[in-house]
Structures are given as structure tokens and as C-alpha cells.
Amino acid sequence: MNDLLPRGVPVQLIDAEGLVRDDDGYAAPSTAALLDGYRSLVIGRRINDQCNALVRQGRLAVYPSSHGQEACQIAAVGALEAGDWLFPTYRDSVAVMLRGVRPADAMVLLKGDWHNGYDPYDHNVAPLTTPLATQLLHAVGFAHAAVLKGENTVALAMCGDGATSEGDFHEALNFAAVFRVPVVFLVQNNRFAISVPLSRQTAAESLAHKAIGYGMPGERVDGNDLAALASVLEVAVARARSGGGPTLVEAHTYRMQAHTNADDDTRYRERSEVQEWVERDPLTRLRAHLTRANLLDASAETAIADEAEAIATELRDALNADTAPDPRALFEHVYASGNPQLDEQYELLRGELERSREDAR
Amino acid sequence: MNDLLPRGVPVQLIDAEGLVRDDDGYAAPSTAALLDGYRSLVIGRRINDQCNALVRQGRLAVYPSSHGQEACQIAAVGALEAGDWLFPTYRDSVAVMLRGVRPADAMVLLKGDWHNGYDPYDHNVAPLTTPLATQLLHAVGFAHAAVLKGENTVALAMCGDGATSEGDFHEALNFAAVFRVPVVFLVQNNRFAISVPLSRQTAAESLAHKAIGYGMPGERVDGNDLAALASVLEVAVARARSGGGPTLVEAHTYRMQAHTNADDDTRYRERSEVQEWVERDPLTRLRAHLTRANLLDASAETAIADEAEAIATELRDALNADTAPDPRALFEHVYASGNPQLDEQYELLRGELERSREDAR
Amino acid sequence: MTMTSERPAATPAAATTLTMAGAINLALADAMQADDRVLVFGEDVGVLGGVFRVTDGLTARFGESRCFDTPLAEAGIVGTAVGMAMNGLIPVVEMQFDAFAYPAFEQVVSHVAKMGNRTRGAMRMPIVIRIPYAGGIGGVEHHCDSSESYYVHTPGLTVVAPATPQDAYSLLREAIRCPDPVVFLEPKKLYWTKGAVDPAVETPIGRARIAREGTDATLVAYGTSVPIALEAAAVAEEEGRSLQVVDLRSLTPYDDETVDAAVRSTGRAVVIAEAPGFASVASEIAARISERCFSWLEAPVRRVTGFDVPYAPPKLEHFYLPDVDRVLDAVDTLQWDD
Amino acid sequence: MTMTSERPAATPAAATTLTMAGAINLALADAMQADDRVLVFGEDVGVLGGVFRVTDGLTARFGESRCFDTPLAEAGIVGTAVGMAMNGLIPVVEMQFDAFAYPAFEQVVSHVAKMGNRTRGAMRMPIVIRIPYAGGIGGVEHHCDSSESYYVHTPGLTVVAPATPQDAYSLLREAIRCPDPVVFLEPKKLYWTKGAVDPAVETPIGRARIAREGTDATLVAYGTSVPIALEAAAVAEEEGRSLQVVDLRSLTPYDDETVDAAVRSTGRAVVIAEAPGFASVASEIAARISERCFSWLEAPVRRVTGFDVPYAPPKLEHFYLPDVDRVLDAVDTLQWDD
Ligand SMILES: Cc1ncc(C[n+]2csc(CCOP(=O)(O)OP(=O)(O)O)c2C)c(N)n1
Ligand SMILES: Cc1ncc(C[n+]2csc(CCOP(=O)(O)OP(=O)(O)O)c2C)c(N)n1
Ligand SMILES: [Mg+2]
Ligand SMILES: [Mg+2]
């Protein structure tokens, strides 16, 4: 039963220099898959850069950058089929967009227009969740329902290293294992919860070591190695789909930028530490690998760069467009079944607005 | 690091037949300790019987019997020094009494007179706690404070198998491991949470397998073997006291009676299952062992029985005494710093009582 | 409320006499029969049938997949219910006792209550959270909290508290049909009170009921305080005072129309609730009546509520609980000119 | 409140001008200096100094053992604080944002609030739970809840909400000295407002403050709504109406004496609070005034509160928040004979 323990070292198929590491347990993805993954990495990085710019320009209220963690989000989305569901956090906007949500819609929350900007059922993406670890339980319930309904859906739930300390993390993994539901838990261990280092979240050898305590397999993977992530998640998703129950995957990565634009990470970590991780960047390493293998030439690079630029432009244009959300929205959706008290309150607001319009005249 | 995993089979030093099982890891307690433990077992059993009787006679509002689990409670108390602290649940009245709390005081909650019947500081026993797993965090904070104050106190916190599913269990073990505080977590796995069997609480090989996920050692022990319990807890307490951090101990036992008098366990389990565990009774097995070793003769038995009877009588007399709690108590202790709204409300009640007394005249 | 026309198969032809627990059990069974998206889960709700036997027989009749026990974790129960609702099911979950719903508070307030709104109605939460609430049963600490104010103060939740077996049946059916999340408060001490239950009776959520006609003053009550109000009215009648009793039934939405009309007709009001009074549902009712019926009021609105102390231990609970005398004392203070 | 005479070493001789965040930071430092049983912990309160920098420099000055970061778990933070209090320490814990205190709700309601009572005073909980509360800062969902009503409704808790740097300092010092658990609500949007702070000023918990004298009507406010009330009073004065402003400062215990005297002097009252109004602190205030000042009231007590909806997204929050116009509109409805 100790086979539920993760390996001593994280699974790695392509190292920081872009060299292939053979692994007897996990096969590397096809070169086609890697090329497509590289494309997504470039796009994801561009999205992060663009959003950082937009927050500086005041077009976004806040942005939690996933710069350096893009491989995790790309692999997560890549492992799922269209009918499957993704349960993202506030840091997973890139994954949400890769899943098909229009960039502008994905950013509505962070722009401040509304709480959630897309219909979750359009692309099977749950709303971005901020209360930490709570979405893991939603994923488990969703997957449990799928089993009860006889649907072959897999739910992939993401959270950070800090979130693993919350009670909801524990309850989610336990429910998932007890009911053996098709969920994959992907922990992006980026070594920080805002300013708090991993050492304050756990004394265990790894976060994946928690899995055996629930009776599910745990695995650790290099979170900056798209190839390894893809293979490990493929196995986990396949296990879930075939009735093998949940898996806990810990991706070892790093939050290369501040927690959000509002954070100042110079207060709590050394630049040298950040620099070490820059050298393990998921994008540069895959580029090195593909170039060395002559799978990536200048023209391909340009094509990908153009595609990324197009998305960045779409994002920029959408967010630069000024929006004036309708105050009615505050009341419209609170109850589907109506509420007389809210009707009275909306009338109050409407009266105010009309009077102020009159004054304006 | 896998040495944090529990053994494949629970530690056992004296088997169900009372035969000694040699163990290279744990030494059996001295015969003096075993004899004293036997004495406590008889007393504990007598307390359970007496409380069951008192609840039938309506002298107790409710009683969660620990019949069959007495060895866990005795070993827990035995492992602690006077300066250490015990954090019990509603099922641990026997442990509370063995710790020195007067039987009558220990039963105040279950009698319905008041929420907690003893001063926790008199015997270093936290109040009996009902909200499941919440007391584990109290024990961790208590032990953390001891470290900060430079006091060499160990906290032993008890909970059941069902409580391990609560988020607070997770947060408590994690805080304990991260801050490396002197706590021993003793899970009495009695295989039921009211009607819900262990299989609905975990899919893991054992509850002790959760320990490695926090980076602390986990151990499984035969919860009906006082000798094994004593040795395993002794090691855990020693580790805590010497700065080695927390330990998770899972005691495999069985709730031989209904959850409480209000419960009807025939609705959810077979008598045959209960019978199997009767044969593993902690008391009969230790008696068999001691008698076989000629350490226990008729006169010793009588002496112990008399002592147990004396305690039962004390309990009976105390609970048969009718008490009329003072309504003022409802207001007196809510705030140490006073509250004008409560003063007004008490005046209202006092007025009512005076009027009703006048009417009575 | 959205209505569905299906009528359950297993429903007794006409009205039968049931306890409130029996009425709730029947409502669950009828709802599960009528709509196979409805499922029941929680602690001990399966083979045991719940510690109050309210879910008795549901697993036997509908199977493990429709009514089942979960691991012992309330945030887990409510949080997975959210996920199930996301996936098209209608979870009816039980919190074993009021105080044991607190671990689920974040899931209830930040997700159950808000999901429909934050997704602009795209993702509704047709969840019912059943909570045996309040005291009067001699329960030890944490088993008798009246926690309704926490839920009523939380926008997005619908909160219902029946006082009769018929309302328990009809309102629970409505709650299960309701596209919004409903906190369904079951007065523990009324579980075993009997009454006629006609499954054909449909009662919309949000409408109060005049439980007794009266002309001198209005007693506003809900859940456990309704029988007390009725008893007080009966006693008052002997003393020559005619008290009207309003049973709110639904706390959110709140029936201003019925309450205002009632109070305006008598000019006097006493609000009765078992929960601690400070910043409570009773405060809201008193504040609304005082504001909306200002010029009709002959006397200040009085509140008879639990004291602002932790719920009393069994042997002291009769001092804590609002009772007929305390209600009549309050009525006596309503500035009668006679 | 119990008083201790020690005066902190690091206290500036006389009054200085500080932001509210600075005043709270000073109060924490002075309290830690005055009593080494006081310790501060929570998420990011250590080297970062908190996301609002309120604990800035405490770890550097007092060391890791006095001010430290914990694992990311609010029930864990509050639950271990309970244990530390059991063992003689005085924990001051920070919940990073109001909505992120909900995971700790069970520990707060079932233990922090009740422990002193259930042990008949043997085991007191001198814990302070600091919660940056309310909105007006353009925060995204879950970052702007006004959760005070949940705590105020919970017997055993003391709840304080300062509106000025001086009160923030003095009341936090009192809260830390208080033998009872205190929920200390810090109005986020006032963190950067400046004011004079004299560390020598002692302000007992439970006493409201007349923030502005006035004769025509009384505005009752606390925390974030105090500046709005004062601004409204200033505008009203230009319009020839004299509005009195009461700053409650402490919600539990509540200062009936000051509020009643104020309202009786004007005969009219408007209660202003940012939280959703239904079953809220504002309901309690309105209900109390209506009951206790009945024969003095010229008009019904009005409430200007947040709407009963989830807190608004940044671009809509100005529609949600009570503002000067809404307050003055309410004042206009107070049945003026002129
Ligand atoms: C229940 C809860 N508590 C606190 C917060 C405030 N908060 C937002 S992000 C964050 C750090 C999360 O760290 P981690 O889980 O590692 O995710 P990361 O931000 O590193 O991706 C905190 C404390 C929250 N959102 N929810
Ligand atoms: C938070 C919480 N939820 C539910 C309950 C109701 N309850 C009391 S005991 C119990 C079963 C506990 O099982 P376990 O932890 O195994 O302890 P045991 O009773 O078997 O000793 C339950 C569900 C509670 N006390 N606290
Ligand atoms: Mg992180
Ligand atoms: Mg058990």
C-alpha cells in the first residue's frame, strides 16, 4: 500500500537545460503535443505580461500573475476532454482562457465589473474561486454527481501550497477517496502563500505525502516541466476516468512574481532565490529542447508570437473598452425566485438615480 | 522518511487470550504498572456500568459509554505527568475521573446542571468537548504556548475515528507538526461514528497513515491491550517532552455499546460483530494474563472490586442528590467585564421569579 | 417559487395525521419520488434514519445512491452539495444539530448563498440545508442553538421555519422545488407534535399565516415560538384580552404585507423568538414594524426572546426559554388605557 | 474592563498624528511591550507586516516568538489561540479579510465566545480577533464583507469598531486588556485616514461618543459609517438642519444610555451602517431606539444600510454603499412639520 507514496524526487522528463530525462514510469508526450504545449506557453506568458501591464494602467483592479507557473495550467487543461470540468483559483486565468473562455470574460472579476464573467457551462469551467480550498469540495461533489448520473466526467481541481493547510483541503480529499470519485487534485506548490514560505505550510517531505493518508496515490512532478506534467496528469485523469478514483498531484514550481500587483515580494524573499528559478523557467527550457531537436525554427516562433500577440491585443482592447455596469445587476440575480424586500430596495436606488439624472439636466 | 508510517499491524503486547506477545520495538510495562492498570480497568468498567444505570434512572441527561474502550483512557492518563494536560471528548469521562476530577464534577455536563463541572486548572483537564475535533486545536495551542513560555508540558488530545474527517483534525495536526509542539494525538478508533462505520470515514489503510502527510510519526496499537497502549503512548509522550514534536497514535478498539443511551445500535450493526469484540475485551484479557502469571488472587480482586464499588457509590449518591441550579448562573459568567444589557435581562428574570414566589405564598 | 406539477406516487390519498418528523419524512420521500435529481445525505441519515429518525426508510426505499451517509465533516457535506448542484442535482443535506452547522459556515455564506448571484444566474444552487434548530428538549451544550439570525442576515439564502406538520410538509416540498438555496429550520421540540397533513396543500415560501384571529394586540412568532404565542393567546382570552397570532413561516423572504396589516389592525405588537434577541430576526421584525406601522402603534413593539447568553444547560433552560407568562407580561406593558 | 497601570516604554511622549493603521500598529507594539503575554499571529503578519502593513515591524522588534506567521488555516489560527489563552497567553490574531474569518466560525461561536461561561469563569478567553472589515476599497468579492452582525448576535463576544485613529489605539489597548474575547473590527477604508493619537488616552469599551452636536435629528453610526454621518451633518447644516452624530464605537456591550439620551434630545433618528440591513446591528439599534424612545419619537427610526445583496463588485460598490445623499434622503422623511 506504500505504493501510494510519491517518488523521492519529482518526476522530470525534460530538465532545466532542456535535455530529455528518460523515465521508466512515464512516457514523454509526442513532439506534436510538445510543440502545441510550447505554443500555449508562449501565449500564457504573453497573457501574464499583458495583464501585468493592464493592472499598471488601471484597467484591472488586481492581477495574481502565474508567470513561471504556466506549464501547470497548460498541462491541466491539456489533460482534460471537452466534457470534463476545471475548478480554477484566482491565479489560473491562463488555464481558464486556454479552456476556451474569452480572455475578456475571464478577466471580468479582476477588472471589477462583476464577480464572474463567464457562464461556467459554456466551457465547463467553474468560477474562479478565492476562498482557499473551497473549490476542491465543489469539484468532488461535481464528480460524485457525475458518478451518480452515470456520466464519465473527470473534474480537475487546482489549488496552491498554502491552500493545502485549510480544513476544506482535507475534507475534499477524504470525501473523494471515500466515495472514489473521478477527481484529480493539482497542487501548484509555488513555495509561497503571499509572504509565507512552504516551510510554514508543512513539515512533511512533500505535499504529495498527504495522499496515502486518504488512501489515494500521490505523485510529485517538476512543475516547470510541461512534458512531465502532461504525462503525470494524463495517468491521473485516466485513472479517474476508469473508476480508479482520485489522485493528488503536487507540481513543484515557483511564483516568480509578487503575489499580486499589490504585493511587494522584496519584503520577504531574496532576489537570488527568484533568479534560481528563472533558470528553471518552463518556457525557455522547452524552447531549448525543441530548438535542439530542430522542431522549432524562426518561422514557427514568429507564427506563435503573432498568435500570442493577437490574443494580447484582444485582451487589451476588451479591457480598454470602458464599461458601465448596470446597478440593477446588484439585485437581479440574488434570488431566482424573487424577493419583495429586494424589490423595495431596488426601487429606492432607482429613485435616487432618476433624481440624480434630473439634477444633471 | 517512510519510517513515519505506522506498522502494518497494530502493536500488541498482550493478545486477546491474555498471552504475552514479544515485540522488539516496545517493552511491556512492569507488572506493578499492569496490576495498577487492571485496577483502573475494573474501576473504569464500574463507572460505565454505574452511569448507564444512572441514565436509566433519569439521573443523567445522557451518557456516551466507553465500555470496552477503558484501556485507551487509562493508558492516556497513565502516560501523563501531573503537570501535563488532557484534552478529552464527551466519551472520556473515565479518563477525566482517573485524572483526579471528582466523579460528581465530571458528570455535571451529562447530568444537565451546567456545561462543565470542574475547574480545568485543578487537575489540568480541559473541559469535555463535544464539537468534534475542535479540542485538538486547543491542545496544539496549549502546547505551543508551553514551548513559548519555556514550560516542559505535554498535551494529550483525544478524539474518535469520525472526528478525523473534520477539517479541524487536519489543521491541528498540521499546526502541531509545523511548530513541532509537544502534543500526542490519540485517536480512539472504535469503528463507528454513531451509526456510520469506519469505511465511510477513510479509504486509507489506517488512520495512522495520515501522520506522514504532516511529517510526524504515526503508530497503530491494539486499543484493547493496555500494555501496548501504555508502551506506545509512553514513547510518544517522551518524544514530545524531549522536543521531538507531535505523534499520531491510532488505537484500534470498539464501541461495545450504543453511541449513547439515546441511540439504538441494533439498527445498524450485527450482534455477531459486537460479540467478536466482547472476546477482545481489555479487562478480561488483562485479568487472564495476570491470573495466569499468579499476580492476581481472589483477595486482590475483592480489594479492587471494593474500591470500584466505593467510587460507584460516591457517583450514585452525588447524582441522586437533587440539585436546583441558580438561574443567576445564566448571566454571571458570560462576561467577566460585565454587560449592561445582560444586567437588564437578569433583572427581568429576577422580577419574574420574585412575582412567582409571591404568587406561591 | 418555480412549481412542478408532478404529484408523488407514494402520497396518501387524503390528509393523514402525522408528527412533524413524519411529515418531513413524507415530504422527502415524495420529493425523491417526484424528481430523481433529489438526493439526501449527511451524518447518520442512511441506515439509521437520522438521530431524529427524520430520514427513516429513505435509503431502504430509494437506495444508497439517493440517501447516504458521508464522512463526518459539515463543510464537506455542504461543499460537495454545491458541486452536486453545479452538476444538476438537488441535494437535501442534514446538519445533525444547529451548532454543528458552523463548520460549514464559509461554504454556506461564500458559496451556497452567493453562487447564483456571482454567476449572474447561470449557476443556481437549488440546495436545501435541513437544520434541527432551537431547544426545549433538555439537550446539552451545542445541541439547542437558535442560529437562524446568521442565515437570515446572509443575502442569497431563503430561510424557512415551520411550526406545524402541514407547513413542514408543504414548505419542504417548496424548498426542494425552489431554485434558490433554502435553510430549512426544523423545531426540534415540535418534531413529535401531531397534526393533519394533506400532501395536496401547496404553500408558497414567503407567506405568513394568521394562526389566530385577535383584535387587541398581535403576537408575531415563528417555529418554536408559535405554540407559545397560541397558548398565551388562549390564556389572554380568559383574561378578556383578544390576541392575534401571526406565524411567519418564512423568515426570508419576509411577509411585510401580512405582518403590517395584522399589526395595523390591532395597534400593538409583541415579537416572540427563542434565539438571543440582540441583532436577531426579532430585532428586524421589531424594527420593521416600528418603522412601517409607526402611526398605527399605540405602544412600543415589545420583544420576548431568549436572553443574550449561551443556551442554558438542561436544568436551567426553562428560565431561558420564552414562555406564556413572559409573553403575557410583555403584553401587559403595551400601554393599555383600561 | 480590567485595567493595568503599566504604560508602554516605546510610547511617544505626547500626541502624534497617525493613520488608523499606524495607530493600530502602535497599540499592538505598546501592548506587546507592556505585557509579554501578548502575542500576535496569523497569515502574513510576520516579516511582511500584514497585507495592510498593520503589524509592520513587530517581528523585527519583538522576535518570531511574539509575532509570527501560521499555516494558512483560520480555524487553526483561532483554535490554537483558544489553547494559548487556556495556557495563560493573550493572543491577538488577524483574519486577513472579513470573509476569510468564516472558516473559523465554529471556533469563534462554540469556543471563543462560550468558554468563559461554560467553565463558570474558570477559563477566560482574553483573545482579540482583529478583522479588517467592510468595503469602499474597490476590493473583489469576499474582500469587503461587513460581518459584524454575526459576531454581535453571538453572546459572549465583545465587538468593537473604531472610526478614528485615537479610538483605534485606545480601544485596541482596552481590547487586549479585556478578560473577555473581543472581535476588533478595523474599517479598511479608514486605514489611511490620519488623526491625532495620544497613547495616554484611555477609552473604556462600551461607551459611545457624541461625534457632533446637533438638535434636529440624531444619526447613529459606527466604523465606516461615521465619516458619512459627519459629512451628511455638515451638508445638512448648510441646508439649515442641525444633525447630531453618535459614534457607537462599541457594538457589544451597547451604550443605551448615550444613544437614548441623544435620540430623546432630538426626537428623530437615522441609523447608518454599511452591512446588509436585514437582521443586522442596524436592526437592533432601530428596534431599541423605537422601543426605548417611543414617546420621544416624532417620526419612525430610519435605517440607511447596505442592500440585502452580496457585496457589490468594485465598479458597482458606489451604488451599494450608504452615502451622504442617501442619509439626507432618509433625514428628509423624518416627518418634518416645516
Ligand atoms: C480562506 C481564505 N483565507 C485567506 C485568503 C487570503 N489569501 C488569498 S491568496 C492567499 C495565499 C494563497 O497561497 P497559495 O494557496 O499557496 O496559492 P498561491 O497564491 O501561491 O497561488 C491568501 C492567504 C483567502 N483567499 N481565503
Ligand atoms: C462538529 C460536529 N458535528 C457533529 C456532531 C454530532 N456527533 C456527536 S458524536 C458524533 C460521532 C462521533 O464519532 P467519533 O468521532 O468516532 O467518536 P465516538 O463517538 O465514536 O467516540 C457525531 C456525529 C458533533 N458533536 N460535532
Ligand atoms: Mg503558493
Ligand atoms: Mg468512533
Tab-separated table of C-alpha atoms in Angstrom, chain B residues 6-128:
chain	number	residue	atom	x	y	z
B	6	PRO	CA	2.775	3.055	11.133
B	7	ARG	CA	3.417	-0.653	11.269
B	8	GLY	CA	1.451	-2.995	9.049
B	9	VAL	CA	-0.280	-4.464	12.089
B	10	PRO	CA	-1.177	-2.682	15.341
B	11	VAL	CA	1.286	-3.004	18.192
B	12	GLN	CA	0.154	-5.724	20.569
B	13	LEU	CA	1.920	-6.916	23.721
B	14	ILE	CA	-0.842	-8.971	25.313
B	15	ASP	CA	-3.268	-10.734	22.987
B	16	ALA	CA	-6.978	-11.413	23.387
B	17	GLU	CA	-6.242	-14.621	25.276
B	18	GLY	CA	-4.007	-12.730	27.670
B	19	LEU	CA	-0.829	-14.270	26.253
B	20	VAL	CA	2.306	-12.121	26.037
B	21	ARG	CA	3.458	-11.186	22.537
B	22	ASP	CA	7.097	-10.179	22.424
B	23	ASP	CA	7.837	-7.025	20.466
B	24	ASP	CA	11.286	-5.761	19.547
B	25	GLY	CA	10.082	-2.180	19.398
B	26	TYR	CA	8.096	-1.790	22.565
B	27	ALA	CA	8.764	-3.158	26.054
B	28	ALA	CA	5.883	-4.346	28.215
B	29	PRO	CA	5.123	-2.246	31.338
B	30	SER	CA	6.187	-3.541	34.746
B	31	THR	CA	3.883	-5.994	36.448
B	32	ALA	CA	3.213	-3.314	39.076
B	33	ALA	CA	2.054	-0.998	36.295
B	34	LEU	CA	-0.075	-3.759	34.805
B	35	LEU	CA	-1.679	-4.530	38.148
B	36	ASP	CA	-2.448	-0.866	38.684
B	37	GLY	CA	-3.802	-0.696	35.154
B	38	TYR	CA	-6.040	-3.672	35.846
B	39	ARG	CA	-7.318	-1.908	38.926
B	40	SER	CA	-8.191	1.134	36.783
B	41	LEU	CA	-9.872	-1.083	34.219
B	42	VAL	CA	-12.170	-2.532	36.843
B	43	ILE	CA	-12.921	0.941	38.159
B	44	GLY	CA	-13.491	2.324	34.664
B	45	ARG	CA	-15.839	-0.514	33.800
B	46	ARG	CA	-17.705	0.006	37.034
B	47	ILE	CA	-18.069	3.728	36.274
B	48	ASN	CA	-19.524	2.919	32.846
B	49	ASP	CA	-21.968	0.435	34.336
B	50	GLN	CA	-22.983	2.889	37.029
B	51	CYS	CA	-23.510	5.751	34.581
B	52	ASN	CA	-25.588	3.526	32.318
B	53	ALA	CA	-27.742	2.727	35.333
B	54	LEU	CA	-27.995	6.391	36.333
B	55	VAL	CA	-29.131	7.393	32.862
B	56	ARG	CA	-31.857	4.729	33.009
B	57	GLN	CA	-32.921	6.161	36.356
B	58	GLY	CA	-33.049	9.637	34.808
B	59	ARG	CA	-30.253	10.991	36.957
B	60	LEU	CA	-28.105	11.693	33.886
B	61	ALA	CA	-29.431	13.501	30.815
B	62	VAL	CA	-27.310	11.384	28.504
B	63	TYR	CA	-24.318	9.051	28.718
B	64	PRO	CA	-21.863	8.105	25.977
B	65	SER	CA	-20.452	4.872	27.345
B	66	SER	CA	-16.805	3.955	26.866
B	67	HIS	CA	-17.465	0.317	27.754
B	68	GLY	CA	-14.727	-1.631	26.024
B	69	GLN	CA	-12.569	1.426	25.404
B	70	GLU	CA	-11.451	1.870	29.005
B	71	ALA	CA	-7.898	0.745	28.260
B	72	CYS	CA	-7.366	3.721	25.917
B	73	GLN	CA	-8.444	6.185	28.554
B	74	ILE	CA	-6.423	4.579	31.312
B	75	ALA	CA	-3.282	4.457	29.185
B	76	ALA	CA	-3.772	8.094	28.145
B	77	VAL	CA	-3.935	9.247	31.750
B	78	GLY	CA	-1.141	6.901	32.746
B	79	ALA	CA	1.199	8.370	30.159
B	80	LEU	CA	0.884	11.899	31.550
B	81	GLU	CA	2.561	13.616	34.465
B	82	ALA	CA	0.617	15.817	36.864
B	83	GLY	CA	1.781	18.975	35.075
B	84	ASP	CA	0.680	17.728	31.672
B	85	TRP	CA	-2.731	18.407	30.152
B	86	LEU	CA	-5.513	16.144	28.940
B	87	PHE	CA	-7.986	17.249	26.234
B	88	PRO	CA	-10.938	14.848	26.426
B	89	THR	CA	-14.157	14.356	24.460
B	90	TYR	CA	-17.662	13.621	25.732
B	91	ARG	CA	-16.783	9.914	25.760
B	92	ASP	CA	-13.789	10.275	28.024
B	93	SER	CA	-15.411	10.753	31.439
B	94	VAL	CA	-13.475	7.790	32.785
B	95	ALA	CA	-10.177	9.405	31.813
B	96	VAL	CA	-11.306	12.666	33.396
B	97	MET	CA	-12.082	10.930	36.689
B	98	LEU	CA	-8.846	8.946	36.637
B	99	ARG	CA	-7.064	12.268	36.202
B	100	GLY	CA	-8.417	13.254	39.622
B	101	VAL	CA	-11.636	15.118	38.867
B	102	ARG	CA	-14.340	14.170	41.382
B	103	PRO	CA	-16.802	11.788	39.692
B	104	ALA	CA	-19.694	14.047	40.583
B	105	ASP	CA	-17.956	17.062	38.996
B	106	ALA	CA	-17.023	15.115	35.896
B	107	MET	CA	-20.695	14.273	35.330
B	108	VAL	CA	-22.169	17.770	35.729
B	109	LEU	CA	-22.391	18.296	31.948
B	110	LEU	CA	-24.084	14.967	31.340
B	111	LYS	CA	-26.336	15.478	34.343
B	112	GLY	CA	-27.524	18.748	32.850
B	113	ASP	CA	-26.640	21.038	35.742
B	114	TRP	CA	-24.068	23.082	33.930
B	115	HIS	CA	-21.853	22.954	30.851
B	116	ASN	CA	-18.654	21.998	32.573
B	117	GLY	CA	-18.488	20.811	36.149
B	118	TYR	CA	-14.873	21.213	37.147
B	119	ASP	CA	-12.153	23.843	37.170
B	120	PRO	CA	-9.825	22.768	34.343
B	121	TYR	CA	-6.818	24.087	36.244
B	122	ASP	CA	-7.398	21.896	39.292
B	123	HIS	CA	-6.269	18.751	37.516
B	124	ASN	CA	-5.069	20.091	34.135
B	125	VAL	CA	-8.031	18.656	32.298
B	126	ALA	CA	-9.671	20.726	29.556
B	127	PRO	CA	-13.471	20.751	29.511
B	128	LEU	CA	-15.152	17.765	27.863
